[in-house]
Short mmCIF file of C-alpha atoms in Angstrom, two decimals:
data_model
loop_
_atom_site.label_atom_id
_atom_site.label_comp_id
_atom_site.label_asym_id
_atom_site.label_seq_id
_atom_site.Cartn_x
_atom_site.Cartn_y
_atom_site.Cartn_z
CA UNK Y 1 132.53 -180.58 28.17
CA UNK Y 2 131.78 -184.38 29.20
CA UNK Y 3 129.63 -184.55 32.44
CA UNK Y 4 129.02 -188.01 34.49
CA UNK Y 5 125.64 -189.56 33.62
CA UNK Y 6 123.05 -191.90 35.01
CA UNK Y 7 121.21 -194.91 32.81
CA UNK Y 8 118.37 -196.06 34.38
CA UNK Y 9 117.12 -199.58 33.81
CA UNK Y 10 113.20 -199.62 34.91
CA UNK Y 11 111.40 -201.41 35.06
CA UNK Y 12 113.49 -204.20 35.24
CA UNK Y 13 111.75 -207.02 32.96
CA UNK Y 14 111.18 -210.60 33.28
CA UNK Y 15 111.15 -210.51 37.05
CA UNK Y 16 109.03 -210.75 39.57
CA UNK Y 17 107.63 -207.22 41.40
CA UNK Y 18 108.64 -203.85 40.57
CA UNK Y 19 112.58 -202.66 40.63
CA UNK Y 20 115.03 -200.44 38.44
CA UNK Y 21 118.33 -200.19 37.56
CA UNK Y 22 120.99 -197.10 37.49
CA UNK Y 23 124.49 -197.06 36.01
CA UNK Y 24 126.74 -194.07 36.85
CA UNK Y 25 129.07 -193.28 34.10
CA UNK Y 26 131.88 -190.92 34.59
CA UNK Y 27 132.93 -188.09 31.86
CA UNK Y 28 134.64 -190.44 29.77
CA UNK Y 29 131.48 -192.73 29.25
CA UNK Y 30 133.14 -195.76 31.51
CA UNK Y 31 131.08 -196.98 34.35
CA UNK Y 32 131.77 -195.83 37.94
CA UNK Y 33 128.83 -197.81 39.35
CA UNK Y 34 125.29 -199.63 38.99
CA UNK Y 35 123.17 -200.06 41.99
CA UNK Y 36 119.54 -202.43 41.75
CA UNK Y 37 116.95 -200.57 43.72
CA UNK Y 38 113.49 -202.30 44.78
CA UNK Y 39 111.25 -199.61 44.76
CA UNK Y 40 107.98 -200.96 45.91
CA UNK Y 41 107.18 -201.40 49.61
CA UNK Y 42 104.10 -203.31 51.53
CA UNK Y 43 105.17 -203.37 54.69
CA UNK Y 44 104.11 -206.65 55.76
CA UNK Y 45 106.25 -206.84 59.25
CA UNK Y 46 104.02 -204.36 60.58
CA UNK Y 47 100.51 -204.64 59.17
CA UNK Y 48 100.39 -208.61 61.00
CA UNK Y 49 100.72 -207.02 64.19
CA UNK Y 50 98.08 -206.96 66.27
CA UNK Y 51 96.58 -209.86 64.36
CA UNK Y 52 96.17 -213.78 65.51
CA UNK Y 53 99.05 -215.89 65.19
CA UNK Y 54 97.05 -218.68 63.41
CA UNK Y 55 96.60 -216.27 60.77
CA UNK Y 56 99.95 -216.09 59.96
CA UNK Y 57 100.04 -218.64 57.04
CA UNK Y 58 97.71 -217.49 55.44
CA UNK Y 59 98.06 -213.51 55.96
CA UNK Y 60 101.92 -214.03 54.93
CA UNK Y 61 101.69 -215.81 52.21
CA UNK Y 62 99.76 -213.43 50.40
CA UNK Y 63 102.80 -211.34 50.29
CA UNK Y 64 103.42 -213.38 46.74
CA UNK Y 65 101.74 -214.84 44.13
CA UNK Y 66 104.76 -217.35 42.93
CA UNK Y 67 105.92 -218.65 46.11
CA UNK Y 68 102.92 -218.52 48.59
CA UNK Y 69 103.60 -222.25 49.82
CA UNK Y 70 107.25 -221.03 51.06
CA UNK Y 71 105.39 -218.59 53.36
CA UNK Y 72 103.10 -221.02 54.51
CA UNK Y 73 105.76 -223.83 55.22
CA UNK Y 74 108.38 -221.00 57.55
CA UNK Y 75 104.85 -219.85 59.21
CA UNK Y 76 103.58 -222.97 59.79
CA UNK Y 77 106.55 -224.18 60.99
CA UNK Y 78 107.05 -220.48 62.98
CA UNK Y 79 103.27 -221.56 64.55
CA UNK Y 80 104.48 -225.14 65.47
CA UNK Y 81 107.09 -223.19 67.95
CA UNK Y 82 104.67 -220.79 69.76
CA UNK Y 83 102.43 -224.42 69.73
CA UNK Y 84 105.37 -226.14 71.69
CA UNK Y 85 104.24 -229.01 69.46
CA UNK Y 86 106.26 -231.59 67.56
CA UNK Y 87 104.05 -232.18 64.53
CA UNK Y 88 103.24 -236.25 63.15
CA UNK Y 89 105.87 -237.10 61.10
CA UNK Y 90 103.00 -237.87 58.07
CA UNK Y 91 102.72 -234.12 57.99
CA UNK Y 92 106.19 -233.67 57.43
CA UNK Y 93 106.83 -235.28 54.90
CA UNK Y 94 103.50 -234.24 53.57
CA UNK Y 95 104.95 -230.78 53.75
CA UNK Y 96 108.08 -231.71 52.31
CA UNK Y 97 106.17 -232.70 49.02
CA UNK Y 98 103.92 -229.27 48.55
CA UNK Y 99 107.62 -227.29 49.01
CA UNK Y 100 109.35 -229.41 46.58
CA UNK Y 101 106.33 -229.11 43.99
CA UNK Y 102 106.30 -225.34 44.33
CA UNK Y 103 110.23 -225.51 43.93
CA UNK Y 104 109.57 -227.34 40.67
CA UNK Y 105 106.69 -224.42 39.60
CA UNK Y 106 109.02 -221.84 40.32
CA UNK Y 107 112.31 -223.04 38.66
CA UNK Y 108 110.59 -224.23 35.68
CA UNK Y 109 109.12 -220.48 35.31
CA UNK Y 110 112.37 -219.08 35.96
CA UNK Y 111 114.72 -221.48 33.28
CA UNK Y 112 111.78 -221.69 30.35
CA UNK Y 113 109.97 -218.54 30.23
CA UNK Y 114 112.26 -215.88 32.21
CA UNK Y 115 115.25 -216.72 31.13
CA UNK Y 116 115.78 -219.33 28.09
CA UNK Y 117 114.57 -216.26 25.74
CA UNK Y 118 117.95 -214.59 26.45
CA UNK Y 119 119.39 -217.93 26.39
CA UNK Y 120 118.34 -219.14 22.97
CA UNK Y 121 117.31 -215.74 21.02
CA UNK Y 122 120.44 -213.96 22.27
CA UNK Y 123 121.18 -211.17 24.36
CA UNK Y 124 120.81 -208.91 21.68
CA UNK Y 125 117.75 -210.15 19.42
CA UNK Y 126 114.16 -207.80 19.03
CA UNK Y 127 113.54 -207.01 22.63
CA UNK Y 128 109.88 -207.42 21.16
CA UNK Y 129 110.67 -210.90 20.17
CA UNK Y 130 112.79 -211.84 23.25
CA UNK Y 131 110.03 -213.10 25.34
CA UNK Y 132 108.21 -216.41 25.84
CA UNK Y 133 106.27 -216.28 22.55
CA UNK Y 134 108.96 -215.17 20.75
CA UNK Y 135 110.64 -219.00 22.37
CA UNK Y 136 107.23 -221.06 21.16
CA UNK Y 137 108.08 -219.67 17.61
CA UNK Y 138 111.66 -220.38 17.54
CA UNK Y 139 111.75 -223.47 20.04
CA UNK Y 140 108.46 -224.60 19.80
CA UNK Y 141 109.07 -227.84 22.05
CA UNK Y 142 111.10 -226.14 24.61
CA UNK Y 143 108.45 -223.89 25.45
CA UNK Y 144 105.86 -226.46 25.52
CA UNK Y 145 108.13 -228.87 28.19
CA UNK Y 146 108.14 -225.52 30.38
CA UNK Y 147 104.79 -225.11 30.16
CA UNK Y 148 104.36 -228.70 31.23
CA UNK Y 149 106.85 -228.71 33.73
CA UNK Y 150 105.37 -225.75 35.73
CA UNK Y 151 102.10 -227.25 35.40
CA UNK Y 152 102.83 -230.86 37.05
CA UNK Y 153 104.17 -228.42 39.92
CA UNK Y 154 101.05 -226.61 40.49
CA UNK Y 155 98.72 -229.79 39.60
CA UNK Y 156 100.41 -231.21 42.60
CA UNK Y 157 99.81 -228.29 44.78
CA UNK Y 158 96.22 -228.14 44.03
CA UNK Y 159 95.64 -231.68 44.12
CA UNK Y 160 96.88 -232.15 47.58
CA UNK Y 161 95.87 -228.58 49.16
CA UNK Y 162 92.64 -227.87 47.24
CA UNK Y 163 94.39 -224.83 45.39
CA UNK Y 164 97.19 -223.72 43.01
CA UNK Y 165 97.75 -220.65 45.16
CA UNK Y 166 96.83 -219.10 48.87
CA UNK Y 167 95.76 -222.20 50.32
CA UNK Y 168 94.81 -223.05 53.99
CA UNK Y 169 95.84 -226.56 53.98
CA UNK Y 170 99.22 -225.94 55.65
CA UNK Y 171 98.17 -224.82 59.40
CA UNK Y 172 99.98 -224.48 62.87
CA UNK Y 173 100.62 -228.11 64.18
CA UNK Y 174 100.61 -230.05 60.55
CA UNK Y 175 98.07 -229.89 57.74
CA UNK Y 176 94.66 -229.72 57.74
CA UNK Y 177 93.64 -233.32 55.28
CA UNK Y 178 95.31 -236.35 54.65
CA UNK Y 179 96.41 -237.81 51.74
CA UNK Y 180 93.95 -239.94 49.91
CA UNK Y 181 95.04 -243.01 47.55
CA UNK Y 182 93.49 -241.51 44.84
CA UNK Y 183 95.59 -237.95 45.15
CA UNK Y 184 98.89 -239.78 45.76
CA UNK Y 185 98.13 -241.89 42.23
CA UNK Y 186 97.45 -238.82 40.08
CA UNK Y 187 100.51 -236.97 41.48
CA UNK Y 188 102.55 -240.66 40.82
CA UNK Y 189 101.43 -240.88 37.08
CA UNK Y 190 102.30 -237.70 36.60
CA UNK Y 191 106.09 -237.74 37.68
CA UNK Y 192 107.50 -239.90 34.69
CA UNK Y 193 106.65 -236.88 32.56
CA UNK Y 194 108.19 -234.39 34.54
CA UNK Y 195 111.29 -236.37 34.86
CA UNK Y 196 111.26 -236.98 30.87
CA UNK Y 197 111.12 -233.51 30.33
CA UNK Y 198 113.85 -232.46 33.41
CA UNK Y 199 116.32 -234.74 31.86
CA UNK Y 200 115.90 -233.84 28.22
CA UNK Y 201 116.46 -229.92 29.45
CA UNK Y 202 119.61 -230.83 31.40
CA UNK Y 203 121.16 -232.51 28.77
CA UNK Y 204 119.94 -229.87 26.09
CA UNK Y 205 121.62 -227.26 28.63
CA UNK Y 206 124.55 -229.27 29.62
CA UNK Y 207 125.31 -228.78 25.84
CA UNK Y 208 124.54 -225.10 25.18
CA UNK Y 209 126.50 -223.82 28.63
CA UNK Y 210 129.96 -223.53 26.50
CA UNK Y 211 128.22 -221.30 24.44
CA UNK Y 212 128.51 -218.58 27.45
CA UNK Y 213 131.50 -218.89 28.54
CA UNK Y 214 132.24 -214.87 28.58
CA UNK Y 215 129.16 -214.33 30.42
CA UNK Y 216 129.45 -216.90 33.00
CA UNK Y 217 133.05 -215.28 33.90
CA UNK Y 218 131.71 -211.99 34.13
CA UNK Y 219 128.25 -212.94 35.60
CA UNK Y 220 128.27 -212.29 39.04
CA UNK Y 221 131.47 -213.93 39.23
CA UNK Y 222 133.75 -212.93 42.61
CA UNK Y 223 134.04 -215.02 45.99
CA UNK Y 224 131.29 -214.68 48.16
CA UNK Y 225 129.98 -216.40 51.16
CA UNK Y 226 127.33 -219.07 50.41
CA UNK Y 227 124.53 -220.03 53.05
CA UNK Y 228 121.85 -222.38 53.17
CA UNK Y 229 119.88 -225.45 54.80
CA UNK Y 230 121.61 -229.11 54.93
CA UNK Y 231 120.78 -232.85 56.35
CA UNK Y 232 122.61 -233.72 59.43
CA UNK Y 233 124.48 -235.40 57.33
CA UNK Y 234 125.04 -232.83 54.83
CA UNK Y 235 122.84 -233.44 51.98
CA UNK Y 236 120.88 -231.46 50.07
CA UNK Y 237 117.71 -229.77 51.90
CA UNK Y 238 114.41 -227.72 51.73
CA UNK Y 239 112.22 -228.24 54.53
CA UNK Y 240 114.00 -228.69 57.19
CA UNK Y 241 118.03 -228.88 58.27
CA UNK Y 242 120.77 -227.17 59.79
CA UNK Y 243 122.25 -223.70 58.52
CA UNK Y 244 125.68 -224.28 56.96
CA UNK Y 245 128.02 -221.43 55.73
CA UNK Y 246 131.44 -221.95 53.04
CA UNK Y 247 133.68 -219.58 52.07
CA UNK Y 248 134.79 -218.68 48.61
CA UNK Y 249 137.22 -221.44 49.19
CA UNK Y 250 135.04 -224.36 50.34
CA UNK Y 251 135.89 -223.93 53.52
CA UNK Y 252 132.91 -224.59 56.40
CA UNK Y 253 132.89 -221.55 58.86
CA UNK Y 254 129.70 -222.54 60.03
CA UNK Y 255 127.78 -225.98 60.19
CA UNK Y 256 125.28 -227.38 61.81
CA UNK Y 257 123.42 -224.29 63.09
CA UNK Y 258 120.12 -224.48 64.52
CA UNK Y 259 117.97 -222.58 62.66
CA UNK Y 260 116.62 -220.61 66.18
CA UNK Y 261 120.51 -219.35 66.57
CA UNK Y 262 119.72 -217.39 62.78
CA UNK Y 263 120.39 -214.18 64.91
CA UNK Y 264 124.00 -214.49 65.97
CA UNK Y 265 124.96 -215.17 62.40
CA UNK Y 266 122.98 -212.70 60.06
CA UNK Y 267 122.29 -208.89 60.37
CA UNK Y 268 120.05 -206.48 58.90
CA UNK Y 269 121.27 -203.35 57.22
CA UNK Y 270 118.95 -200.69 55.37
CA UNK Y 271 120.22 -198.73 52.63
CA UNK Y 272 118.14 -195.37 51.46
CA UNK Y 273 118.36 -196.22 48.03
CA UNK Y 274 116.15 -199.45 48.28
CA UNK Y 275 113.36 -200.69 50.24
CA UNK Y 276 114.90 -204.50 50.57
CA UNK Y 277 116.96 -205.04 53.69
CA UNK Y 278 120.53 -206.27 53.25
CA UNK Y 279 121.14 -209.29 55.37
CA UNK Y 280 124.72 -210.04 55.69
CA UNK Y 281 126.75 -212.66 58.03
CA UNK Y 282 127.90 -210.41 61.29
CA UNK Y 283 131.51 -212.03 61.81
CA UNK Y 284 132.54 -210.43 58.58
CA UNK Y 285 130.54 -207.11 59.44
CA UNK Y 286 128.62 -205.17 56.61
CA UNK Y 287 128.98 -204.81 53.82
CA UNK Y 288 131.96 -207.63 53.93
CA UNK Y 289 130.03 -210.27 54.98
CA UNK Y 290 127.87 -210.53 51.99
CA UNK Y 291 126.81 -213.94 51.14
CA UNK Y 292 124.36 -216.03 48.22
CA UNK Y 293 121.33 -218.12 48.96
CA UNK Y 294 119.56 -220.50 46.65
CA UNK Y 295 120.29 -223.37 44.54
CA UNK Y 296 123.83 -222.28 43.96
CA UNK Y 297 124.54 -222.01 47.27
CA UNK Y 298 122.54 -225.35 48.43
CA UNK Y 299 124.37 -227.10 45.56
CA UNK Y 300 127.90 -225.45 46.95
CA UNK Y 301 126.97 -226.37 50.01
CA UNK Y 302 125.67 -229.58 50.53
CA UNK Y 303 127.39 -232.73 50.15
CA UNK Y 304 125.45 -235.02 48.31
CA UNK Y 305 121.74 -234.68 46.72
CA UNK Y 306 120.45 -238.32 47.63
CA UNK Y 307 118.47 -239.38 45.22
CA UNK Y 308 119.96 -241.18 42.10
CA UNK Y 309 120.01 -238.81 39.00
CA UNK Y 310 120.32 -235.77 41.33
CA UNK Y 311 123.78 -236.89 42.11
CA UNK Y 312 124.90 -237.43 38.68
CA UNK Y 313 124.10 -233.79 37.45
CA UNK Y 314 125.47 -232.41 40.96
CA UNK Y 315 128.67 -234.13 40.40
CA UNK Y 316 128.53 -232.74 37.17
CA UNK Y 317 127.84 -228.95 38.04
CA UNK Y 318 131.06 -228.93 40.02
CA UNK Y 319 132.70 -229.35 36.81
CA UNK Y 320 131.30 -225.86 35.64
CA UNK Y 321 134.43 -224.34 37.54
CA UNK Y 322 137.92 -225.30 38.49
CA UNK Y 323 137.44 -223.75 42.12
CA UNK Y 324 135.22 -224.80 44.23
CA UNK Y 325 132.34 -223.90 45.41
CA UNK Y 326 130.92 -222.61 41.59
CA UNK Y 327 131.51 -218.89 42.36
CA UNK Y 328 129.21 -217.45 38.83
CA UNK Y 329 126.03 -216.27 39.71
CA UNK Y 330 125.46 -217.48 35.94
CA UNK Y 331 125.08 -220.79 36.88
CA UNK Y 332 122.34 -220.58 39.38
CA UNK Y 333 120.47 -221.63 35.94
CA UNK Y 334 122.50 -224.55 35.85
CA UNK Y 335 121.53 -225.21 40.01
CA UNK Y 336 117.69 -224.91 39.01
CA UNK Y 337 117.67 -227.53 36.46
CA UNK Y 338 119.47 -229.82 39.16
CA UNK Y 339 117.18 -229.20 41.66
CA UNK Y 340 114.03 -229.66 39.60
CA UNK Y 341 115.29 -233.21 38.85
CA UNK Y 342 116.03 -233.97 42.74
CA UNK Y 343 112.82 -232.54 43.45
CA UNK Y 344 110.83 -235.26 41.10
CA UNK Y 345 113.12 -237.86 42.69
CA UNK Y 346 111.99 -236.78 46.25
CA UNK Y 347 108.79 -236.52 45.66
CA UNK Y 348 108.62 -239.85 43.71
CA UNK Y 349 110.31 -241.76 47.05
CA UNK Y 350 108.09 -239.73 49.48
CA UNK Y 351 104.65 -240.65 47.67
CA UNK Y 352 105.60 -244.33 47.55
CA UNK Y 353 106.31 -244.52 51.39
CA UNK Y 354 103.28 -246.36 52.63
CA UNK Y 355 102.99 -244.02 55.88
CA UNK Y 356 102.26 -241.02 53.33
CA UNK Y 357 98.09 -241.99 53.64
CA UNK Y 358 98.33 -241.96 57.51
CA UNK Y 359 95.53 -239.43 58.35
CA UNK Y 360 96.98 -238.60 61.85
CA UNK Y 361 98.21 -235.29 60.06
CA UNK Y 362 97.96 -232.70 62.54
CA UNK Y 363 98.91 -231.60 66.72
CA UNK Y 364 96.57 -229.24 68.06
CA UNK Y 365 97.51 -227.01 71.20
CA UNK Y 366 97.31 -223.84 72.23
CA UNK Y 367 99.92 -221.42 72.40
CA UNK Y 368 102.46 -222.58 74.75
CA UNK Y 369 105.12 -220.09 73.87
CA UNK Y 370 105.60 -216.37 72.81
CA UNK Y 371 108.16 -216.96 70.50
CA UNK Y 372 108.28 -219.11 67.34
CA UNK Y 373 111.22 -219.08 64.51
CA UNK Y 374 110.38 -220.75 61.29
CA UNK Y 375 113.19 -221.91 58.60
CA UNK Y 376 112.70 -223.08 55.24
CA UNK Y 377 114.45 -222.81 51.94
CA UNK Y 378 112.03 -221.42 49.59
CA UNK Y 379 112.67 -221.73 45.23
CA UNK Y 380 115.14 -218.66 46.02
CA UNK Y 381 116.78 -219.36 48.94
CA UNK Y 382 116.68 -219.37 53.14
CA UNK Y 383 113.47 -218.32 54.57
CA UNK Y 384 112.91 -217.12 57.78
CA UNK Y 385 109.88 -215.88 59.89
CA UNK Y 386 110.03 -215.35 63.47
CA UNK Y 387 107.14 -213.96 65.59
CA UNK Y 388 106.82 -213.30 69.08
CA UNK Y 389 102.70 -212.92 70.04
CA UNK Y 390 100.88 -211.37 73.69
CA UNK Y 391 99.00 -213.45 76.68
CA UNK Y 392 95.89 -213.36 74.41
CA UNK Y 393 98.06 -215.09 71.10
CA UNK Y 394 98.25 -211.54 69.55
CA UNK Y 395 101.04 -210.88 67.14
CA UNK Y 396 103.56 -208.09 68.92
CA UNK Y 397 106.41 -208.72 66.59
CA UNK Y 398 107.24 -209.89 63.12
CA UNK Y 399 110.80 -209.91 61.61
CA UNK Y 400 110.46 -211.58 57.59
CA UNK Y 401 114.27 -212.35 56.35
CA UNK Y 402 112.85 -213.30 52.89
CA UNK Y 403 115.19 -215.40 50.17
CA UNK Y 404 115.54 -212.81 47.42
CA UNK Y 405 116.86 -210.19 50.35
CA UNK Y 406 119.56 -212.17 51.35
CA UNK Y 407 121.32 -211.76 47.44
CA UNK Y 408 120.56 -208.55 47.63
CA UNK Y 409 124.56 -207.03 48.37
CA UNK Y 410 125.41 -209.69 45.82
CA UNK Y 411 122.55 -208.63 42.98
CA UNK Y 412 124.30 -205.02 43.39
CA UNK Y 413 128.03 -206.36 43.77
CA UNK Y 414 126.87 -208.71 40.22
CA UNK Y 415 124.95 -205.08 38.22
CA UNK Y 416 127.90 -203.16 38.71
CA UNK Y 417 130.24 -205.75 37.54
CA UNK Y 418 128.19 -206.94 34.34
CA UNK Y 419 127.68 -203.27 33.82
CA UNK Y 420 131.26 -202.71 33.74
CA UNK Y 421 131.95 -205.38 31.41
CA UNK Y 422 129.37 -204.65 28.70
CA UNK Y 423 128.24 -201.15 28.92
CA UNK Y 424 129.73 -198.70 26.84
CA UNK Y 425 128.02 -195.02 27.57
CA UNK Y 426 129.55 -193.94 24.43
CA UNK Y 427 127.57 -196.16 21.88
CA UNK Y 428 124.10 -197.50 23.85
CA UNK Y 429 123.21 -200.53 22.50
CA UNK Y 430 119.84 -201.95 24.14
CA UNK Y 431 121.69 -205.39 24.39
CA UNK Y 432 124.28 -204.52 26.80
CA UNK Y 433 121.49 -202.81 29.34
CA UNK Y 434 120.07 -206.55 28.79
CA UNK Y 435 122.84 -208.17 29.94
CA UNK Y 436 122.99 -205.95 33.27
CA UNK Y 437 119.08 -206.90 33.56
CA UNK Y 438 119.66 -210.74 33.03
CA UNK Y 439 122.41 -210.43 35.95
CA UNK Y 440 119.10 -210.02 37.98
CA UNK Y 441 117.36 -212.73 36.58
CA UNK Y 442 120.26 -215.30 37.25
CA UNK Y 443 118.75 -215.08 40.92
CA UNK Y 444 114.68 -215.35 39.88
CA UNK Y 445 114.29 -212.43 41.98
CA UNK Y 446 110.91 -212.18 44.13
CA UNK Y 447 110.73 -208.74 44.87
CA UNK Y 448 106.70 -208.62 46.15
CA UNK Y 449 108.18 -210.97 48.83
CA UNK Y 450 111.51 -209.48 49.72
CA UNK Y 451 109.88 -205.26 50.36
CA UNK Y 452 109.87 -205.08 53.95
CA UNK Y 453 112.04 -202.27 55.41
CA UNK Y 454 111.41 -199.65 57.49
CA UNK Y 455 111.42 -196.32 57.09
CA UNK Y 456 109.08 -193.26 54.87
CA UNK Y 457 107.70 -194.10 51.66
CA UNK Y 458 108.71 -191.54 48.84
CA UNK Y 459 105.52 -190.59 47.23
CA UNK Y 460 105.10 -188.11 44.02
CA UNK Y 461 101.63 -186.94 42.58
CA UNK Y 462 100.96 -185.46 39.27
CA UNK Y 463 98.26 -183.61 38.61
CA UNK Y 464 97.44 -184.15 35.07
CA UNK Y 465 95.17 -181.92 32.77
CA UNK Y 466 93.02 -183.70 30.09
CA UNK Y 467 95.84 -183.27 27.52
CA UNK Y 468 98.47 -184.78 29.89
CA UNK Y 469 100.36 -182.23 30.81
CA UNK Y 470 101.14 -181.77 34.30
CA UNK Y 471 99.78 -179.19 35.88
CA UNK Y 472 100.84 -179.53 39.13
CA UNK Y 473 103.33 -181.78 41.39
CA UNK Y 474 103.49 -182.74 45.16
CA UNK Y 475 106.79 -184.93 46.01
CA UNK Y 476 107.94 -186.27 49.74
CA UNK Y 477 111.41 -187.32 49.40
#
């Protein structure tokens, strides 16, 4: 007699941090459902309390290895609050440039080496030849222009903060050096390269995307909610902006939100079968107000990019889809590769403003509040810290809405449809449990970030003897 099973996807590969994958199939084989489970936790909300609130940046960002300047810029910009400071506008735009050069890093990781080998080798090629080096084989240029890419990103983070990764430049009030002539001409000579090699992958891509037509129709494809940063004006925006909100159908429901007003528009819901929270937008309730953060949703969202070429390929991505905004989660590769280019632009315009060597970088004060919100869009999507400290500038209370947690309805909403489309329990073929794991990797996951709930950690031991076989078990549940 047929029974319902369970697949289980884990660990899910290509991402970043630790998470698996299960797909219930009923007695006939078909699948019921498919939920994505983050099963590591670190538990950073609560650890930071108790500590200063100037060591915020720094404690935070070690949360992640890939996107450590996000954390700094919402802390930073959390600190400036508590400061009651408005920071020089040098160190702004100063700012501005180390965010957009880890947004480059990070997309060009996620397109060339995460991605691209399902991509270009195909969804169902030698899982042990699916991989980056498998790419530098076949595509032996491609590979090297990501390589390249990612590396003008975190050249320009070291060069202006000292290090690649966990650095202290960005502090409460500003940043802690100026910009010297000499930095701001290595970072300049290299940007012609990086915008050689963004355009060449656009238009390479721009060409390959009617090769997945199927998959960009059953990607993560259904109406959503879509949520991010903009200008005053509506452009495009990473640093700083107001929160806007559209509707499946384009339409605005919200616009021009302060950033400090996050809480009347998103809640927090914990599931038991995953440690990452499930923000969703509270008008709609949970789980029916699930929305998307990220470059599809800053792309859907914004009106314009700004900068020259930016607005070329933007105008072009709305072509991807009849309705508007782009509603397949497929095409958040499509979003990256537009937002790398924009993010060359910016930085190109922002270098060559003569105010960018002004050393008056940085406000000092003491606290002057006990509660600070910072807002940023990070590689993956909204970003927000908010603290609240004691009388002596103690940390009593940390609440970390990271990017990757906000897709999180949407990630499960996008497994169990893939999963429904390719997976047939009847005849397994490792390529169709690829396709439900590249679902994940349309939204770059960061799951070290995004692992801050609440609540008891399962735990199992084994007691192993010399042969490996257990001997005895202890489990909490």
């Amino acid at each position: 007699m047929a029974v319902n099973r369970t697949l289980t996807i884990e660990p899910v590969t290509r991402i970043e941090g630790h998470a698996r994958i299960t797909i219930q199939l009923d007695s006939a084989g078909e699948v019921e459902d498919a939920k994505f489970h983050l099963t590591q936790y670190r538990g950073f909300e609560k650890f930071c309390e108790g500590r200063p609130y100037r060591e915020m940046p720094g404690l935070t960002a070690r949360s992640c290895g890939i996107c450590p300047v996000s954390h700094l810029v919402a802390s930073s910009k959390a600190c400036d609050q508590l400061l009651s400071v408005s920071i020089p506008p040098t160190a702004v735009n100063l700012r501005r440039i180390i965010n957009l050069a880890q947004l480059l890093q990070s997309h060009a990781l996620s397109f060339f080496h995460l991605s691209s080998p399902d991509l270009l080798l195909g969804w169902d090629s030698d899982p042990a030849q699916r991989n980056v080096f498998g790419l530098m084989r076949q595509f032996p240029q491609l590979a090297k222009d990501g390589i390249r890419l990612r590396q003008i990103g975190q050249m320009m983070i070291e060069i202006m903060s000292g290090k690649r990764i966990h650095t202290s430049w960005l502090v409460p009030g500003g940043v802690n050096e100026p910009l010297t002539e000499e930095k701001r001409a290595a970072m300049l000579k290299m940007i012609p390269d990086g915008m050689t090699i963004a355009r060449r992958t656009y238009a390479f891509f721009k060409e390959l995307i009617g090769k997945f037509a199927d998959e960009a129709l059953h990607f993560g494809n259904f109406p959503s909610l879509f949520l991010s940063l903009v200008t005053p004006r509506g452009g495009l925006e990473h640093y700083d902006g107001l929160i806007r909100i559209k509707d499946a159908e384009g339409n605005i429901v919200e616009d021009m939100v302060p950033p400090d007003e996050y809480q009347r528009l998103i809640g927090e819901a914990v599931e038991p079968y995953s440690y990452m929270k499930s923000p969703y937008y509270k008008r709609h309730g949970y789980p029916h107000g699930m929305y998307r953060v990220g470059p599809l949703a800053r792309l859907n969202n914004c009106d314009r990019c700004g900068t020259p070429f930016a607005d070329v390929a933007l105008a072009e991505f709305r072509t991807l889809q009849e309705s508007r905004p782009v509603a397949s989660s497929f095409h958040y590769h499509y979003a990256r590769l537009v937002e790398i280019i924009f993010a060359l632009e910016t930085i190109d315009r922002l270098l060559r403003d003569p105010q960018i060597l002004d050393p008056r970088i940085r406000a000092r004060a003491r606290s002057n509040r006990d509660e600070g919100i910072g807002v940023a869009e990070a590689p993956r999507g909204l970003l927000i810290h908010h603290y609240r400290i004691d009388s002596q500038g103690l940390m009593s209370w940390m609440n970390l809405i990271i990017a990757t947690g906000h897709n999180n309805l949407a990630m499960n909403r996008g497994v169990k449809q893939v999963a429904q489309r390719y997976v047939d329990g009847n005849r397994l073929q490792e390529g169709m449990l690829n396709r439900v794991e590249a679902l994940i990797r349309c939204y770059d996951p960061c799951l070290s970030c995004a692992s801050h709930a609440v609540g008891q950690m399962p735990l199992r031991i084994e007691l192993q003897d010399s042969h490996g076989r257990i001997v005895d078990e202890l489990q909490r549940s």
